[in-house]
Coordinates of C-alpha atoms and ligand atoms in Angstrom, one line a residue:
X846 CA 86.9 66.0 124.8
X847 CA 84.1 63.2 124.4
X848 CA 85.0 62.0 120.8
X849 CA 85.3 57.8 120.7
X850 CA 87.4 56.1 118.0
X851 CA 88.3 52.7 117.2
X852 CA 91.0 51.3 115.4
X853 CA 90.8 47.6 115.2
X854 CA 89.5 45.6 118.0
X855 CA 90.2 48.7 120.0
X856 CA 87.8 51.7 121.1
X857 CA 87.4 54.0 123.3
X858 CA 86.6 57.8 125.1
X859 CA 89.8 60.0 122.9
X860 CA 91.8 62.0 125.5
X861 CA 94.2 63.6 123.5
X862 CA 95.7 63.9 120.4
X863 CA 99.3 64.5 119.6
X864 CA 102.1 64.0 116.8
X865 CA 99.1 61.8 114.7
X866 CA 98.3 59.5 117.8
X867 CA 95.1 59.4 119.2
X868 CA 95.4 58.2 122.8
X869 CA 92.4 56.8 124.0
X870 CA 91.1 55.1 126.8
X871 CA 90.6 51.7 125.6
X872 CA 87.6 49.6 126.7
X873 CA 88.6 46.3 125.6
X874 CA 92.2 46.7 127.2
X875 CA 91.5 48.3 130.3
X876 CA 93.9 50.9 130.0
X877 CA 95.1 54.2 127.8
X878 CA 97.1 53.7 125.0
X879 CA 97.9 55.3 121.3
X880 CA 95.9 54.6 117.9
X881 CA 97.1 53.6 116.0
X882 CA 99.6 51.6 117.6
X883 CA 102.7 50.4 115.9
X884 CA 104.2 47.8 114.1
X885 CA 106.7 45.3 115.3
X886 CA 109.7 46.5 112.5
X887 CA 108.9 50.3 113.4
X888 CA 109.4 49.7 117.3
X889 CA 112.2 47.6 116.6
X890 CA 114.2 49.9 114.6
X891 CA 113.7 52.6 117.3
X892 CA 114.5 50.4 120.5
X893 CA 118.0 48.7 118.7
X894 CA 119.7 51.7 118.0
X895 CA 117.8 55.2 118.6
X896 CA 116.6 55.1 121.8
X897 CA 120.0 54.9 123.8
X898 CA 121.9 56.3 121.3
X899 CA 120.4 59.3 119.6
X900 CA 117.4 59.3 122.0
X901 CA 119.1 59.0 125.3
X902 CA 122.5 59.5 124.7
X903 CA 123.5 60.9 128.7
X904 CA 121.5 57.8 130.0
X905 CA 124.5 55.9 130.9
X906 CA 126.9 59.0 132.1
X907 CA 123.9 59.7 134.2
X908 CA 123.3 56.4 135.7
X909 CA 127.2 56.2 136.5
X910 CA 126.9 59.1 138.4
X911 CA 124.3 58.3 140.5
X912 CA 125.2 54.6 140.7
X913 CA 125.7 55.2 144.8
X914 CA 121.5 55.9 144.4
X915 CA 120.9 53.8 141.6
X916 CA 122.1 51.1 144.1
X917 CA 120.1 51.9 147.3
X918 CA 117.0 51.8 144.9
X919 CA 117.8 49.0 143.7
X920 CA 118.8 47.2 146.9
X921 CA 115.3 48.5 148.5
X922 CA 113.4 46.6 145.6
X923 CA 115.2 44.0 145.8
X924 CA 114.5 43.8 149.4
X925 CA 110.8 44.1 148.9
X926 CA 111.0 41.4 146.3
X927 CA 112.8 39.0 148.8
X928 CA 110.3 39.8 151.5
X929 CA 107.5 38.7 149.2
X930 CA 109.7 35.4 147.8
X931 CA 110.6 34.3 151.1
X932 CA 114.4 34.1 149.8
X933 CA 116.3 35.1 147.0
X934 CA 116.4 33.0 143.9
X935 CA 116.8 33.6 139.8
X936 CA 115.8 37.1 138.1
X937 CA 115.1 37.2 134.7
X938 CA 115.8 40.9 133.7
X939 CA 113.7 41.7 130.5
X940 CA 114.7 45.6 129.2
X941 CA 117.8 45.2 131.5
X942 CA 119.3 48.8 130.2
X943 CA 122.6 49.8 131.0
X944 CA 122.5 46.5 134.1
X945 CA 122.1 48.9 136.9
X946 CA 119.5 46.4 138.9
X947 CA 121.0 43.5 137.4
X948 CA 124.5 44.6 139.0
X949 CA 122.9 44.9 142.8
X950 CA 121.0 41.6 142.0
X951 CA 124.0 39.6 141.0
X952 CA 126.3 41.4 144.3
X953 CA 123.3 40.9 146.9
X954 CA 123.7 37.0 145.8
X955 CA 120.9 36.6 143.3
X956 CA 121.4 34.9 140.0
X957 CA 120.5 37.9 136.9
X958 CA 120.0 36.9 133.4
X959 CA 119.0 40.3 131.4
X960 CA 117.5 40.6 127.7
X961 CA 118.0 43.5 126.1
X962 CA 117.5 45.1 122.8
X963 CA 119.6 48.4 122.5
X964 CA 123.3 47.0 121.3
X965 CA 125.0 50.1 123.2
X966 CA 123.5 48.5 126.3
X967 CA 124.5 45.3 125.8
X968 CA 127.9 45.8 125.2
X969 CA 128.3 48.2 128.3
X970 CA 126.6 45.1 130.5
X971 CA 129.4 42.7 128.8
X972 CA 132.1 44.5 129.4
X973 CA 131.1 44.7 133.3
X974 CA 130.9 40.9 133.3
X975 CA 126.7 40.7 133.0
X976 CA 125.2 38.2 131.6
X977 CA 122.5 39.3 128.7
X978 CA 121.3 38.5 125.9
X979 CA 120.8 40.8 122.6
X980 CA 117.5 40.6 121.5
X981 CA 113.8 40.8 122.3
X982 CA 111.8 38.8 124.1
X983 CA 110.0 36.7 122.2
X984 CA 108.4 33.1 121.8
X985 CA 111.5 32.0 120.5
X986 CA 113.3 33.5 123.6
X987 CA 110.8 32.3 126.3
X988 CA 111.3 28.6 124.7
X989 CA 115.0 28.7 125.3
X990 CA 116.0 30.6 128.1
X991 CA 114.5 28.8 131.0
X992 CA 112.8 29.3 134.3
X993 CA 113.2 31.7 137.1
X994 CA 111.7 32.5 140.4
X995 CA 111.4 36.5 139.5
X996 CA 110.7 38.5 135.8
X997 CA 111.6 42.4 136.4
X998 CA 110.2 44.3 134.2
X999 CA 111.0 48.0 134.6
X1000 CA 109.6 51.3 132.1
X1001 CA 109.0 48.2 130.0
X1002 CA 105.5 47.7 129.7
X1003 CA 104.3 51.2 128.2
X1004 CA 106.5 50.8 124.9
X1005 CA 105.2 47.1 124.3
X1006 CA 102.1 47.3 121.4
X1007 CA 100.8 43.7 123.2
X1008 CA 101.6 44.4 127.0
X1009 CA 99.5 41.5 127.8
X1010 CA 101.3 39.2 125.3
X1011 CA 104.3 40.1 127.4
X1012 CA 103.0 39.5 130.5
X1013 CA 102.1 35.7 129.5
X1014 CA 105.9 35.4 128.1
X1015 CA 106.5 36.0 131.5
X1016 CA 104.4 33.7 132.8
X1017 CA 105.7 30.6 130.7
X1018 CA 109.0 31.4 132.3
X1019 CA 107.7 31.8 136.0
X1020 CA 108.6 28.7 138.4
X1021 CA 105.8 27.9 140.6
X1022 CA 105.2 30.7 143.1
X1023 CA 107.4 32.9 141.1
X1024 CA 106.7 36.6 140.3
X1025 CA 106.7 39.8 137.9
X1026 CA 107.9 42.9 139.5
X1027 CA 106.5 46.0 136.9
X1028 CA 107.7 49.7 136.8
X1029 CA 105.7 51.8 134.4
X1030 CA 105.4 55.3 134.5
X1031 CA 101.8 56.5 136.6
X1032 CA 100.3 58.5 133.8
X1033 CA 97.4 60.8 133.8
X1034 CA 97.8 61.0 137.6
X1035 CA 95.8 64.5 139.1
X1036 CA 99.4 66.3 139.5
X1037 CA 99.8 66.0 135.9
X1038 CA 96.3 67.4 134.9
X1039 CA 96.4 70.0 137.0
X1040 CA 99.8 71.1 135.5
X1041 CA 98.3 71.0 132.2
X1042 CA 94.3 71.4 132.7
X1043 CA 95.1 74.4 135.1
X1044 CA 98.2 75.5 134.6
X1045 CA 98.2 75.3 130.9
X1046 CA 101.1 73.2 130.6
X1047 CA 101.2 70.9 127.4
X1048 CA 100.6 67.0 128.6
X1049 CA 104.5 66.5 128.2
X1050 CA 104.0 62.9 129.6
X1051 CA 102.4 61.7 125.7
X1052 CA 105.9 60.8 123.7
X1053 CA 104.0 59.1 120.9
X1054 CA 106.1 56.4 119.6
X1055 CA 108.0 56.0 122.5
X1056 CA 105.1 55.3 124.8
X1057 CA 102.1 53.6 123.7
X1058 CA 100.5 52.7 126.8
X1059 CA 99.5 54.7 129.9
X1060 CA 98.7 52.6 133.3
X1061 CA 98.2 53.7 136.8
X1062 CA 97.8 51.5 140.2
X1063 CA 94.4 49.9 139.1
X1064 CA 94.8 49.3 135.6
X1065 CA 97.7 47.8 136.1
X1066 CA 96.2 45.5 138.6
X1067 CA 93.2 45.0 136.2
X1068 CA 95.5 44.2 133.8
X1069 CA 97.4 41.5 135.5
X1070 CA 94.6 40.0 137.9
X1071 CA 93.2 39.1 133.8
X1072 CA 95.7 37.3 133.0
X1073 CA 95.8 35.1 136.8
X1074 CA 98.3 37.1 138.3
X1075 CA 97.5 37.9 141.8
X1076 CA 99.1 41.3 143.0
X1077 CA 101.2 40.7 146.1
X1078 CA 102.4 44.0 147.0
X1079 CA 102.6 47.7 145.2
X1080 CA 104.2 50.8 145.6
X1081 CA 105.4 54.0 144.1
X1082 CA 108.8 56.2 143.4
X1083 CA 108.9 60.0 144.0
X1084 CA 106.5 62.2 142.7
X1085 CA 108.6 64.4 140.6
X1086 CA 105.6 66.4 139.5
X1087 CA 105.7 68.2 143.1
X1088 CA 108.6 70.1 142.1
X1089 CA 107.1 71.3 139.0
X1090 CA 104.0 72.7 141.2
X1091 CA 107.2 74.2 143.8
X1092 CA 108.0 76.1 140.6
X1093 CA 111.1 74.1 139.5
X1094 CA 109.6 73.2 135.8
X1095 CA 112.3 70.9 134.7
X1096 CA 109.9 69.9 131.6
X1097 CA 111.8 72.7 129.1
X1098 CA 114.9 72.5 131.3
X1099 CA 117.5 69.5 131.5
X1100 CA 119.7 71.2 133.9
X1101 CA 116.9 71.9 136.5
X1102 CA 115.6 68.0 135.6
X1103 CA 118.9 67.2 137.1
X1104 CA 118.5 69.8 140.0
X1105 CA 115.4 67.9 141.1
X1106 CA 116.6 64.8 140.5
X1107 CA 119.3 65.4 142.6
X1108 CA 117.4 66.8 145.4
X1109 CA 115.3 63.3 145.4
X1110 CA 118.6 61.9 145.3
X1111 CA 119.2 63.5 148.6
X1112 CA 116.4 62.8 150.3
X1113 CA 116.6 59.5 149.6
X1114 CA 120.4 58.6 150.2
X1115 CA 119.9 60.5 153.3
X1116 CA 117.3 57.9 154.9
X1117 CA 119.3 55.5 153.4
X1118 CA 122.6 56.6 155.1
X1119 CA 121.3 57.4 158.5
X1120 CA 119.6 54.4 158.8
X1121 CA 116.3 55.2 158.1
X1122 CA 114.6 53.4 155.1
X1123 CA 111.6 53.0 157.1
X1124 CA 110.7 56.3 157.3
X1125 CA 111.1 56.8 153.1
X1126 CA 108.8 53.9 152.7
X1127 CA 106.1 55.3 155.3
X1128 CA 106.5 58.6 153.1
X1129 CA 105.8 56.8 149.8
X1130 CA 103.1 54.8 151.4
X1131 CA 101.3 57.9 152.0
X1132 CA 101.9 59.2 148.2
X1133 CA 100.9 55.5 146.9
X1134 CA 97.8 55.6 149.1
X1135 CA 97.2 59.0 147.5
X1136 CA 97.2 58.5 143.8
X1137 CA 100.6 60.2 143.5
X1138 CA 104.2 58.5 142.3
X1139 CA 106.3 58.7 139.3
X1140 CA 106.4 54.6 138.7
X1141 CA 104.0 52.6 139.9
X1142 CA 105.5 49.6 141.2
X1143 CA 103.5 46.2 141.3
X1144 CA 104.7 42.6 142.5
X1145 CA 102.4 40.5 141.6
X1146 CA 102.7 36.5 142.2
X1147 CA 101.8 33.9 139.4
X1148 CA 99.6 31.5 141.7
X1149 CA 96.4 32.9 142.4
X1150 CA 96.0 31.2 146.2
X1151 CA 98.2 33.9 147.9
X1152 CA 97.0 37.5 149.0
X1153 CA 98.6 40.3 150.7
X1154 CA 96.9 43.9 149.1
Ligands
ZN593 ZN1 93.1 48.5 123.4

């Protein structure tokens, strides 16, 4: 497919085309993301009430039953996070969900402040003492909420229509020598294309409102090093596409989803247990070094005079 379209100020190469979106590889962003892209109201609408409660209604049964694993993973990034700060300090959780990081944060001694849209969420993270705020993150929220050391920003970034408006938000909230820490999902990596350019598998990773933008490693760090953000340190989770090419396709299948899951549950928790963390994050080294990952993971610090990657 060689077809370019532009909608607005943005053009590009189209890649696919599904449910009315054209997703494109935009020139003037720097990354892939839908045409046309939504409006505020439409995204709003979905993110307050749908998405956790018609959308992802087993989200928070799921979370609570992995919450030994949601735990060690968040205790790992928190960890990384600490090593690059130099200490623990203030995190500013922005999408905080049902308070799973913000939880660890707020037991491993850091000070959590979540904002979140989805009111099912926010009353789950009241009634377990967390303190968030219901709403978006806006201008009006930036101005009022104050400063802190780290802004967390997890499977945020690909449902925003101005990602880069976001990340300068986050900048105007940064102390000096704070830093974002982004999850986004690693889209169009080569597992994915060859499940669906070989294997004729439809590219199930396109959810068109849901997700408008599609990064990897480098366009994230293209994105951010535009802004004067200066990436500190990256890295990846799982690559759940290598158990759909060990023939558990867990695409058309929630139970076997949870099968793999469960299985990356286990290697994980096992390191974990046994004492052996290092060894997991050798492993994912390898798999970040490779292309390969679910989330890409990217700290990245908001003075530009520091350099580790
Ligand atoms: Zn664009």
């Amino acid at each position: 497919m060689s077809d370019r379209k532009c909608w607005i100020d943005h053009s590009g190469i189209v890649l696919h085309s599904v449910d009315g979106f054209d997703i494109i590889h935009c020139e003037s962003c720097g990354f892939k993301h839908i045409i046309p892209i939504p409006d505020e109201e439409e995204l709003e609408r979905i993110y307050k009430h749908e998405y956790h409660v018609k959308d992802k209604p087993l989200m928070l049964q799921h979370q609570l039953e992995d919450k030994e694993w949601h735990a060690a993973t968040a205790t790992a990034r928190l960890e990384a996070i600490e090593k690059q700060l130099k200490r623990k300090g203030s995190i500013l959780d922005i999408g905080s969900g049902n308070g799973f990081f913000m939880k660890q944060a707020v037991e491993l001694g850091w000070q959590a402040k979540g904002v979140e849209p989805a009111d099912k969420a926010v009353e789950y993270c009241h009634s377990i003492g967390l303190d968030v705020i219901h709403g978006v993150f806006d201008q009006q929220c930036a101005d009022s909420i104050g400063k802190f050391d780290v802004v967390h920003l997890w499977e945020v970034l690909e449902h925003l229509p101005d990602p880069a408006g976001m990340l300068d938000l986050c900048r105007q909230v940064l102390n000096p020598g704070g830093m974002v820490v982004i999850g986004v999902p690693n889209d169009y990596n080569e597992l994915q294309k060859i499940m669906s350019e070989d294997l004729g598998e439809k590219p199930w990773w396109l959810a068109p409102p849901h997700h408008i933008n599609f990064f990897n490693r480098s366009s994230l760090e293209r994105l951010l090093r535009r802004l004067d953000f200066e990436p500190l340190h990256y890295e990846i989770t799982f690559p759940m596409e290598l158990f759909l090419l060990m023939g558990k396709n867990y695409l058309h299948d929630p139970d076997m989803g949870r099968e793999c899951h469960a299985m990356r549950k286990e290697l994980e928790l096992t390191l974990t247990r046994t004492g052996n963390r290092d060894v997991l994050d050798k492993l994912y080294e390898s798999f970040a070094e490779a292309g390969f990952g679910r989330h890409a993971v990217l700290m990245a610090g908001k003075t530009t005079n520091i350099r580790n990657i």
